GROMACS .gro file of C-alpha atoms in nm:
model
  307
    1MET     CA    1  -2.097   0.815   1.141
    2TRP     CA    2  -2.195   0.600   1.333
    3ILE     CA    3  -2.544   0.511   1.444
    4THR     CA    4  -2.554   0.330   1.784
    5TYR     CA    5  -2.758   0.252   2.045
    6ASN     CA    6  -2.685   0.251   2.481
    7ASN     CA    7  -2.378   0.535   2.416
    8GLU     CA    8  -2.155   0.251   2.330
    9ILE     CA    9  -1.968   0.519   2.127
   10ASP     CA   10  -1.886   0.733   2.382
   11LYS     CA   11  -1.655   0.376   2.502
   12MET     CA   12  -1.421   0.348   2.209
   13ASP     CA   13  -1.108   0.504   2.155
   14TYR     CA   14  -0.954   0.637   1.834
   15LEU     CA   15  -0.850   0.354   1.694
   16ASP     CA   16  -1.133   0.219   1.674
   17HIS     CA   17  -1.315   0.430   1.551
   18LEU     CA   18  -1.040   0.405   1.302
   19GLU     CA   19  -1.175  -0.029   1.301
   20ALA     CA   20  -1.487   0.065   1.227
   21GLU     CA   21  -1.451   0.261   0.935
   22ALA     CA   22  -1.267   0.108   0.771
   23ILE     CA   23  -1.488  -0.249   0.824
   24TYR     CA   24  -1.817  -0.050   0.717
   25ILE     CA   25  -1.600  -0.011   0.373
   26LEU     CA   26  -1.486  -0.327   0.377
   27ARG     CA   27  -1.844  -0.463   0.333
   28GLU     CA   28  -1.943  -0.178   0.135
   29VAL     CA   29  -1.712  -0.277  -0.138
   30ALA     CA   30  -1.806  -0.663  -0.104
   31GLY     CA   31  -2.191  -0.526  -0.111
   32GLN     CA   32  -2.177  -0.241  -0.426
   33PHE     CA   33  -1.875  -0.457  -0.635
   34GLU     CA   34  -1.960  -0.732  -0.844
   35LYS     CA   35  -1.583  -0.837  -0.868
   36PRO     CA   36  -1.336  -0.644  -0.584
   37ALA     CA   37  -0.962  -0.747  -0.547
   38LEU     CA   38  -0.740  -0.616  -0.240
   39LEU     CA   39  -0.409  -0.495  -0.365
   40PHE     CA   40  -0.145  -0.679  -0.165
   41SER     CA   41   0.210  -0.537  -0.127
   42GLY     CA   42   0.342  -0.699   0.186
   43GLY     CA   43   0.383  -0.333   0.378
   44LYS     CA   44   0.203  -0.265   0.628
   45ASP     CA   45  -0.110  -0.100   0.509
   46SER     CA   46  -0.150  -0.395   0.287
   47ILE     CA   47  -0.114  -0.629   0.630
   48THR     CA   48  -0.282  -0.449   0.763
   49LEU     CA   49  -0.639  -0.439   0.572
   50VAL     CA   50  -0.563  -0.789   0.535
   51HIS     CA   51  -0.663  -0.846   0.904
   52LEU     CA   52  -0.948  -0.571   0.905
   53ALA     CA   53  -1.085  -0.768   0.639
   54GLN     CA   54  -1.035  -1.089   0.843
   55LYS     CA   55  -1.245  -0.903   1.165
   56ALA     CA   56  -1.499  -0.788   0.878
   57PHE     CA   57  -1.578  -1.143   0.686
   58LYS     CA   58  -1.403  -1.412   0.906
   59PRO     CA   59  -1.548  -1.700   0.936
   60GLY     CA   60  -1.672  -1.700   0.595
   61LYS     CA   61  -1.389  -1.658   0.285
   62PHE     CA   62  -1.300  -1.317   0.182
   63PRO     CA   63  -1.509  -1.193  -0.141
   64PHE     CA   64  -1.228  -1.160  -0.277
   65PRO     CA   65  -0.891  -1.240  -0.373
   66LEU     CA   66  -0.542  -1.106  -0.331
   67VAL     CA   67  -0.392  -0.920  -0.588
   68HIS     CA   68  -0.007  -0.887  -0.580
   69ILE     CA   69   0.174  -0.698  -0.871
   70ASP     CA   70   0.522  -0.785  -0.857
   71THR     CA   71   0.846  -0.584  -0.992
   72GLY     CA   72   1.071  -0.903  -0.970
   73HIS     CA   73   1.231  -0.656  -0.765
   74ASN     CA   74   1.039  -0.702  -0.451
   75PHE     CA   75   1.290  -0.788  -0.077
   76LYS     CA   76   1.294  -1.151  -0.028
   77GLU     CA   77   1.156  -1.102   0.309
   78THR     CA   78   0.839  -0.924   0.145
   79ILE     CA   79   0.762  -1.262  -0.084
   80ASP     CA   80   0.815  -1.463   0.177
   81PHE     CA   81   0.625  -1.293   0.424
   82ARG     CA   82   0.321  -1.270   0.120
   83ASP     CA   83   0.352  -1.661   0.091
   84TRP     CA   84   0.330  -1.747   0.484
   85LEU     CA   85  -0.004  -1.527   0.473
   86VAL     CA   86  -0.174  -1.622   0.253
   87ALA     CA   87  -0.043  -1.989   0.380
   88GLN     CA   88  -0.225  -1.859   0.719
   89ILE     CA   89  -0.533  -1.706   0.629
   90GLY     CA   90  -0.674  -1.963   0.317
   91GLU     CA   91  -0.735  -1.674   0.062
   92LYS     CA   92  -0.683  -1.686  -0.303
   93LEU     CA   93  -0.337  -1.496  -0.426
   94ILE     CA   94  -0.360  -1.344  -0.764
   95VAL     CA   95   0.033  -1.250  -0.884
   96GLY     CA   96   0.055  -0.957  -1.226
   97SER     CA   97   0.422  -0.971  -1.268
   98VAL     CA   98   0.597  -0.681  -1.469
   99GLN     CA   99   0.912  -0.976  -1.578
  100ASP     CA  100   0.566  -1.095  -1.784
  101SER     CA  101   0.446  -0.728  -1.978
  102ILE     CA  102   0.881  -0.693  -1.990
  103ASP     CA  103   0.890  -1.027  -2.211
  104GLN     CA  104   0.546  -0.935  -2.340
  105GLY     CA  105   0.710  -0.592  -2.503
  106ARG     CA  106   0.373  -0.421  -2.311
  107VAL     CA  107   0.656  -0.242  -2.122
  108ARG     CA  108   1.000  -0.126  -2.160
  109GLU     CA  109   1.279  -0.191  -1.851
  110GLN     CA  110   1.473   0.133  -1.809
  111LYS     CA  111   1.883   0.112  -1.848
  112GLY     CA  112   2.132   0.309  -1.611
  113LYS     CA  113   2.279   0.337  -1.303
  114ASN     CA  114   1.942   0.457  -1.134
  115ALA     CA  115   1.678   0.214  -1.342
  116SER     CA  116   1.388   0.131  -1.122
  117ARG     CA  117   1.092  -0.077  -1.234
  118ASN     CA  118   0.842   0.111  -1.010
  119ALA     CA  119   0.683   0.300  -1.273
  120LEU     CA  120   0.672  -0.040  -1.500
  121GLN     CA  121   0.431  -0.191  -1.252
  122THR     CA  122   0.117   0.073  -1.385
  123VAL     CA  123   0.111  -0.133  -1.736
  124THR     CA  124   0.090  -0.438  -1.558
  125LEU     CA  125  -0.198  -0.269  -1.270
  126LEU     CA  126  -0.397  -0.221  -1.532
  127ASP     CA  127  -0.298  -0.562  -1.739
  128THR     CA  128  -0.454  -0.764  -1.402
  129ILE     CA  129  -0.752  -0.575  -1.345
  130GLU     CA  130  -0.828  -0.566  -1.732
  131LYS     CA  131  -0.766  -0.991  -1.771
  132TYR     CA  132  -0.976  -1.075  -1.422
  133LYS     CA  133  -1.229  -0.751  -1.493
  134PHE     CA  134  -1.226  -0.644  -1.117
  135ASP     CA  135  -1.452  -0.307  -1.076
  136ALA     CA  136  -1.315  -0.194  -0.763
  137CYS     CA  137  -0.947  -0.288  -0.647
  138ILE     CA  138  -0.897  -0.191  -0.252
  139GLY     CA  139  -0.592  -0.061  -0.092
  140GLY     CA  140  -0.404   0.121   0.165
  141ALA     CA  141  -0.309   0.389   0.059
  142ARG     CA  142  -0.372   0.672   0.303
  143ARG     CA  143  -0.357   1.049   0.294
  144ASP     CA  144  -0.135   1.150   0.495
  145GLU     CA  145   0.154   0.974   0.269
  146GLU     CA  146   0.160   1.275  -0.036
  147LYS     CA  147  -0.036   1.584  -0.121
  148ALA     CA  148  -0.163   1.401  -0.419
  149ARG     CA  149  -0.316   1.093  -0.208
  150ALA     CA  150  -0.457   1.359   0.039
  151LYS     CA  151  -0.695   1.440  -0.271
  152GLU     CA  152  -0.795   1.081  -0.326
  153ARG     CA  153  -1.164   1.029  -0.190
  154VAL     CA  154  -1.239   0.681   0.008
  155PHE     CA  155  -1.418   0.549  -0.393
  156SER     CA  156  -1.224   0.751  -0.655
  157VAL     CA  157  -1.337   0.645  -0.987
  158ARG     CA  158  -1.092   0.527  -1.224
  159ASP     CA  159  -1.205   0.586  -1.594
  160GLU     CA  160  -1.220   0.316  -1.900
  161PHE     CA  161  -0.813   0.291  -1.937
  162GLY     CA  162  -0.738   0.284  -1.583
  163GLN     CA  163  -0.725   0.663  -1.513
  164TRP     CA  164  -0.702   0.893  -1.246
  165ASP     CA  165  -0.889   1.293  -1.324
  166PRO     CA  166  -0.916   1.473  -0.987
  167LYS     CA  167  -1.164   1.696  -1.084
  168ARG     CA  168  -1.386   1.391  -1.149
  169GLN     CA  169  -1.441   1.347  -0.799
  170ARG     CA  170  -1.715   1.291  -0.655
  171ALA     CA  171  -1.840   1.405  -0.358
  172GLU     CA  172  -1.865   1.139  -0.049
  173LEU     CA  173  -2.124   1.306   0.247
  174TRP     CA  174  -2.073   1.111   0.593
  175ASP     CA  175  -2.083   0.751   0.574
  176ILE     CA  176  -2.261   0.718   0.204
  177LEU     CA  177  -2.064   0.665  -0.052
  178ASN     CA  178  -2.135   0.608  -0.420
  179GLY     CA  179  -2.048   0.343  -0.597
  180ASN     CA  180  -2.218   0.343  -0.990
  181ILE     CA  181  -1.940   0.311  -1.253
  182ASN     CA  182  -2.002   0.335  -1.609
  183GLN     CA  183  -1.900  -0.034  -1.799
  184GLY     CA  184  -1.511  -0.048  -1.840
  185GLU     CA  185  -1.404   0.207  -1.531
  186ASN     CA  186  -1.314   0.059  -1.207
  187VAL     CA  187  -1.288   0.221  -0.872
  188ARG     CA  188  -0.970   0.258  -0.618
  189VAL     CA  189  -1.106   0.152  -0.238
  190PHE     CA  190  -0.907   0.341   0.048
  191PRO     CA  191  -1.089   0.190   0.379
  192ILE     CA  192  -0.780   0.311   0.599
  193SER     CA  193  -0.707   0.672   0.385
  194ASN     CA  194  -0.880   0.862   0.729
  195TRP     CA  195  -0.551   0.692   0.892
  196THR     CA  196  -0.205   0.844   0.961
  197GLU     CA  197   0.153   0.612   1.001
  198LEU     CA  198   0.150   0.656   1.355
  199ASP     CA  199  -0.212   0.520   1.326
  200VAL     CA  200  -0.109   0.240   1.143
  201TRP     CA  201   0.163   0.163   1.390
  202ASN     CA  202  -0.065   0.197   1.725
  203TYR     CA  203  -0.287  -0.078   1.579
  204ILE     CA  204  -0.013  -0.335   1.451
  205LYS     CA  205   0.012  -0.308   1.837
  206ARG     CA  206  -0.290  -0.352   1.978
  207GLU     CA  207  -0.407  -0.593   1.709
  208ASN     CA  208  -0.041  -0.785   1.720
  209ILE     CA  209  -0.032  -0.754   1.346
  210ALA     CA  210   0.298  -0.987   1.225
  211LEU     CA  211   0.489  -0.773   0.975
  212PRO     CA  212   0.840  -0.910   0.801
  213SER     CA  213   1.117  -0.831   0.937
  214LEU     CA  214   1.234  -0.554   0.701
  215TYR     CA  215   1.059  -0.280   0.954
  216PHE     CA  216   1.279  -0.391   1.249
  217SER     CA  217   1.671  -0.206   1.284
  218HIS     CA  218   1.813  -0.472   1.161
  219GLU     CA  219   2.238  -0.496   1.036
  220ARG     CA  220   2.242  -0.543   0.633
  221GLU     CA  221   2.477  -0.471   0.339
  222VAL     CA  222   2.362  -0.119   0.186
  223VAL     CA  223   2.481   0.145  -0.051
  224SER     CA  224   2.479   0.537  -0.081
  225ARG     CA  225   2.300   0.659  -0.400
  226ASN     CA  226   2.098   1.017  -0.430
  227GLY     CA  227   2.219   1.051  -0.051
  228GLN     CA  228   2.015   0.777   0.100
  229TRP     CA  229   2.099   0.431   0.137
  230MET     CA  230   1.961   0.105  -0.008
  231ALA     CA  231   1.968  -0.213   0.031
  232ALA     CA  232   2.328  -0.345  -0.166
  233ASP     CA  233   2.160  -0.586  -0.419
  234GLN     CA  234   2.190  -0.719  -0.831
  235CYS     CA  235   1.900  -0.522  -0.911
  236LEU     CA  236   2.049  -0.208  -0.814
  237GLN     CA  237   2.303  -0.224  -1.075
  238ILE     CA  238   2.601  -0.179  -0.848
  239ASP     CA  239   2.916  -0.063  -0.945
  240ASN     CA  240   3.297  -0.037  -0.850
  241GLU     CA  241   3.246   0.350  -0.789
  242ASP     CA  242   2.990   0.148  -0.530
  243ILE     CA  243   3.092   0.152  -0.162
  244ILE     CA  244   2.916  -0.166   0.015
  245THR     CA  245   2.891  -0.124   0.373
  246CYS     CA  246   2.708  -0.185   0.720
  247LYS     CA  247   2.455  -0.059   0.872
  248MET     CA  248   2.167  -0.107   1.122
  249VAL     CA  249   1.916  -0.012   0.916
  250ARG     CA  250   1.516  -0.052   0.841
  251PHE     CA  251   1.248   0.008   0.628
  252ARG     CA  252   0.952   0.254   0.646
  253THR     CA  253   0.742   0.186   0.361
  254VAL     CA  254   0.804  -0.141   0.155
  255GLY     CA  255   0.824  -0.174  -0.174
  256ASP     CA  256   1.077  -0.230  -0.541
  257MET     CA  257   1.440  -0.241  -0.414
  258THR     CA  258   1.506   0.013  -0.658
  259CYS     CA  259   1.384   0.323  -0.512
  260THR     CA  260   1.262   0.271  -0.142
  261ALA     CA  261   1.545   0.371   0.116
  262ALA     CA  262   1.643   0.264   0.439
  263VAL     CA  263   1.703   0.474   0.710
  264CYS     CA  264   1.918   0.450   1.008
  265SER     CA  265   1.748   0.289   1.312
  266GLU     CA  266   1.797   0.133   1.618
  267ALA     CA  267   1.404   0.107   1.588
  268VAL     CA  268   1.357  -0.308   1.692
  269HIS     CA  269   1.035  -0.292   1.875
  270ILE     CA  270   0.806  -0.114   1.792
  271ASP     CA  271   0.724   0.084   2.067
  272ASP     CA  272   1.125   0.169   1.904
  273ILE     CA  273   0.900   0.277   1.604
  274ILE     CA  274   0.682   0.496   1.777
  275LYS     CA  275   0.886   0.701   1.916
  276GLU     CA  276   1.107   0.703   1.634
  277ILE     CA  277   0.779   0.826   1.424
  278LYS     CA  278   0.666   1.101   1.677
  279ALA     CA  279   1.044   1.243   1.686
  280SER     CA  280   1.067   1.211   1.309
  281THR     CA  281   1.038   1.475   1.093
  282ILE     CA  282   1.088   1.360   0.784
  283SER     CA  283   0.776   1.169   0.573
  284GLU     CA  284   0.684   0.818   0.549
  285ARG     CA  285   0.747   0.864   0.227
  286GLY     CA  286   1.036   1.053   0.175
  287ALA     CA  287   1.267   0.761   0.199
  288ARG     CA  288   1.055   0.635  -0.129
  289ILE     CA  289   1.361   0.786  -0.470
  290ASP     CA  290   1.070   0.741  -0.716
  291ASP     CA  291   0.864   1.046  -0.478
  292LYS     CA  292   1.162   1.272  -0.555
  293VAL     CA  293   1.163   1.261  -0.948
  294SER     CA  294   0.979   1.606  -0.996
  295GLU     CA  295   0.727   1.809  -0.716
  296ALA     CA  296   0.395   1.634  -0.833
  297ALA     CA  297   0.557   1.274  -0.963
  298MET     CA  298   0.296   1.068  -0.744
  299GLU     CA  299   0.008   1.274  -0.885
  300GLU     CA  300   0.135   1.210  -1.229
  301ARG     CA  301   0.164   0.868  -1.145
  302LYS     CA  302  -0.163   0.839  -0.996
  303LYS     CA  303  -0.378   1.020  -1.339
  304GLU     CA  304  -0.208   0.775  -1.587
  305GLY     CA  305  -0.303   0.443  -1.357
  306TYR     CA  306  -0.069   0.373  -1.085
  307PHE     CA  307  -0.245   0.291  -0.740
   0.00000   0.00000   0.00000
């Protein structure tokens, strides 16, 4: 894939190859699009993207802002880390608020014990894209996460309504990335699409990338919900039937608190996490309750405009 001289590529390990590919993709975004953005969730994958963007563009400024779609039910650790990181790198942050979408009548909040705002963020995301006229949105989705995401290309076109049609995916030959779009369309870009969860953790270890404490084992009040351990927070609509207990847990994926489950773990260091992932028989998204609504839950959300 990469043209090189003096056989330098032979000296690169697999993380170097993945890093080089991701940096190439980020620079292609900067070169092919007028108003790109980097979607930042505060999770390990988007944090890794920020690190890669620093390698791609520093000491200059990023050619795109960071965009966070805030459900209002995010972990405090995630928001604190987001604000710390933005201050550290000195880049622009745009926040789209699901609460604003609710207040404006753009979406209707779910009711009941298992209510979640996770699905509502699709409307907020599309409204934010429209407001700022973004023509490309960079995200940290990976093909190994879920079968619907395995259908994505690196440059994944969305129509003028922000919707995704897997049948309209373009062929991507070698490193040729086609960013041509029609008026109103935009592209979702996945620079670490070819990485695995284990690749991300090995890269984080090698690069000494800071992460929110959520990813490491800690004692936390949790409640059992749908067979999984959820953080005991008021947004979870805890009632008298729920039994709150303290457990040593960590989170493999970080999202809305109402749909992101913890896993019992003693992994307090990165090496422990890497060992744990190698031994796990459950996928990373196995702790995401929103993916369990139906077999095609993720694909249906993606067709509607979800990242």
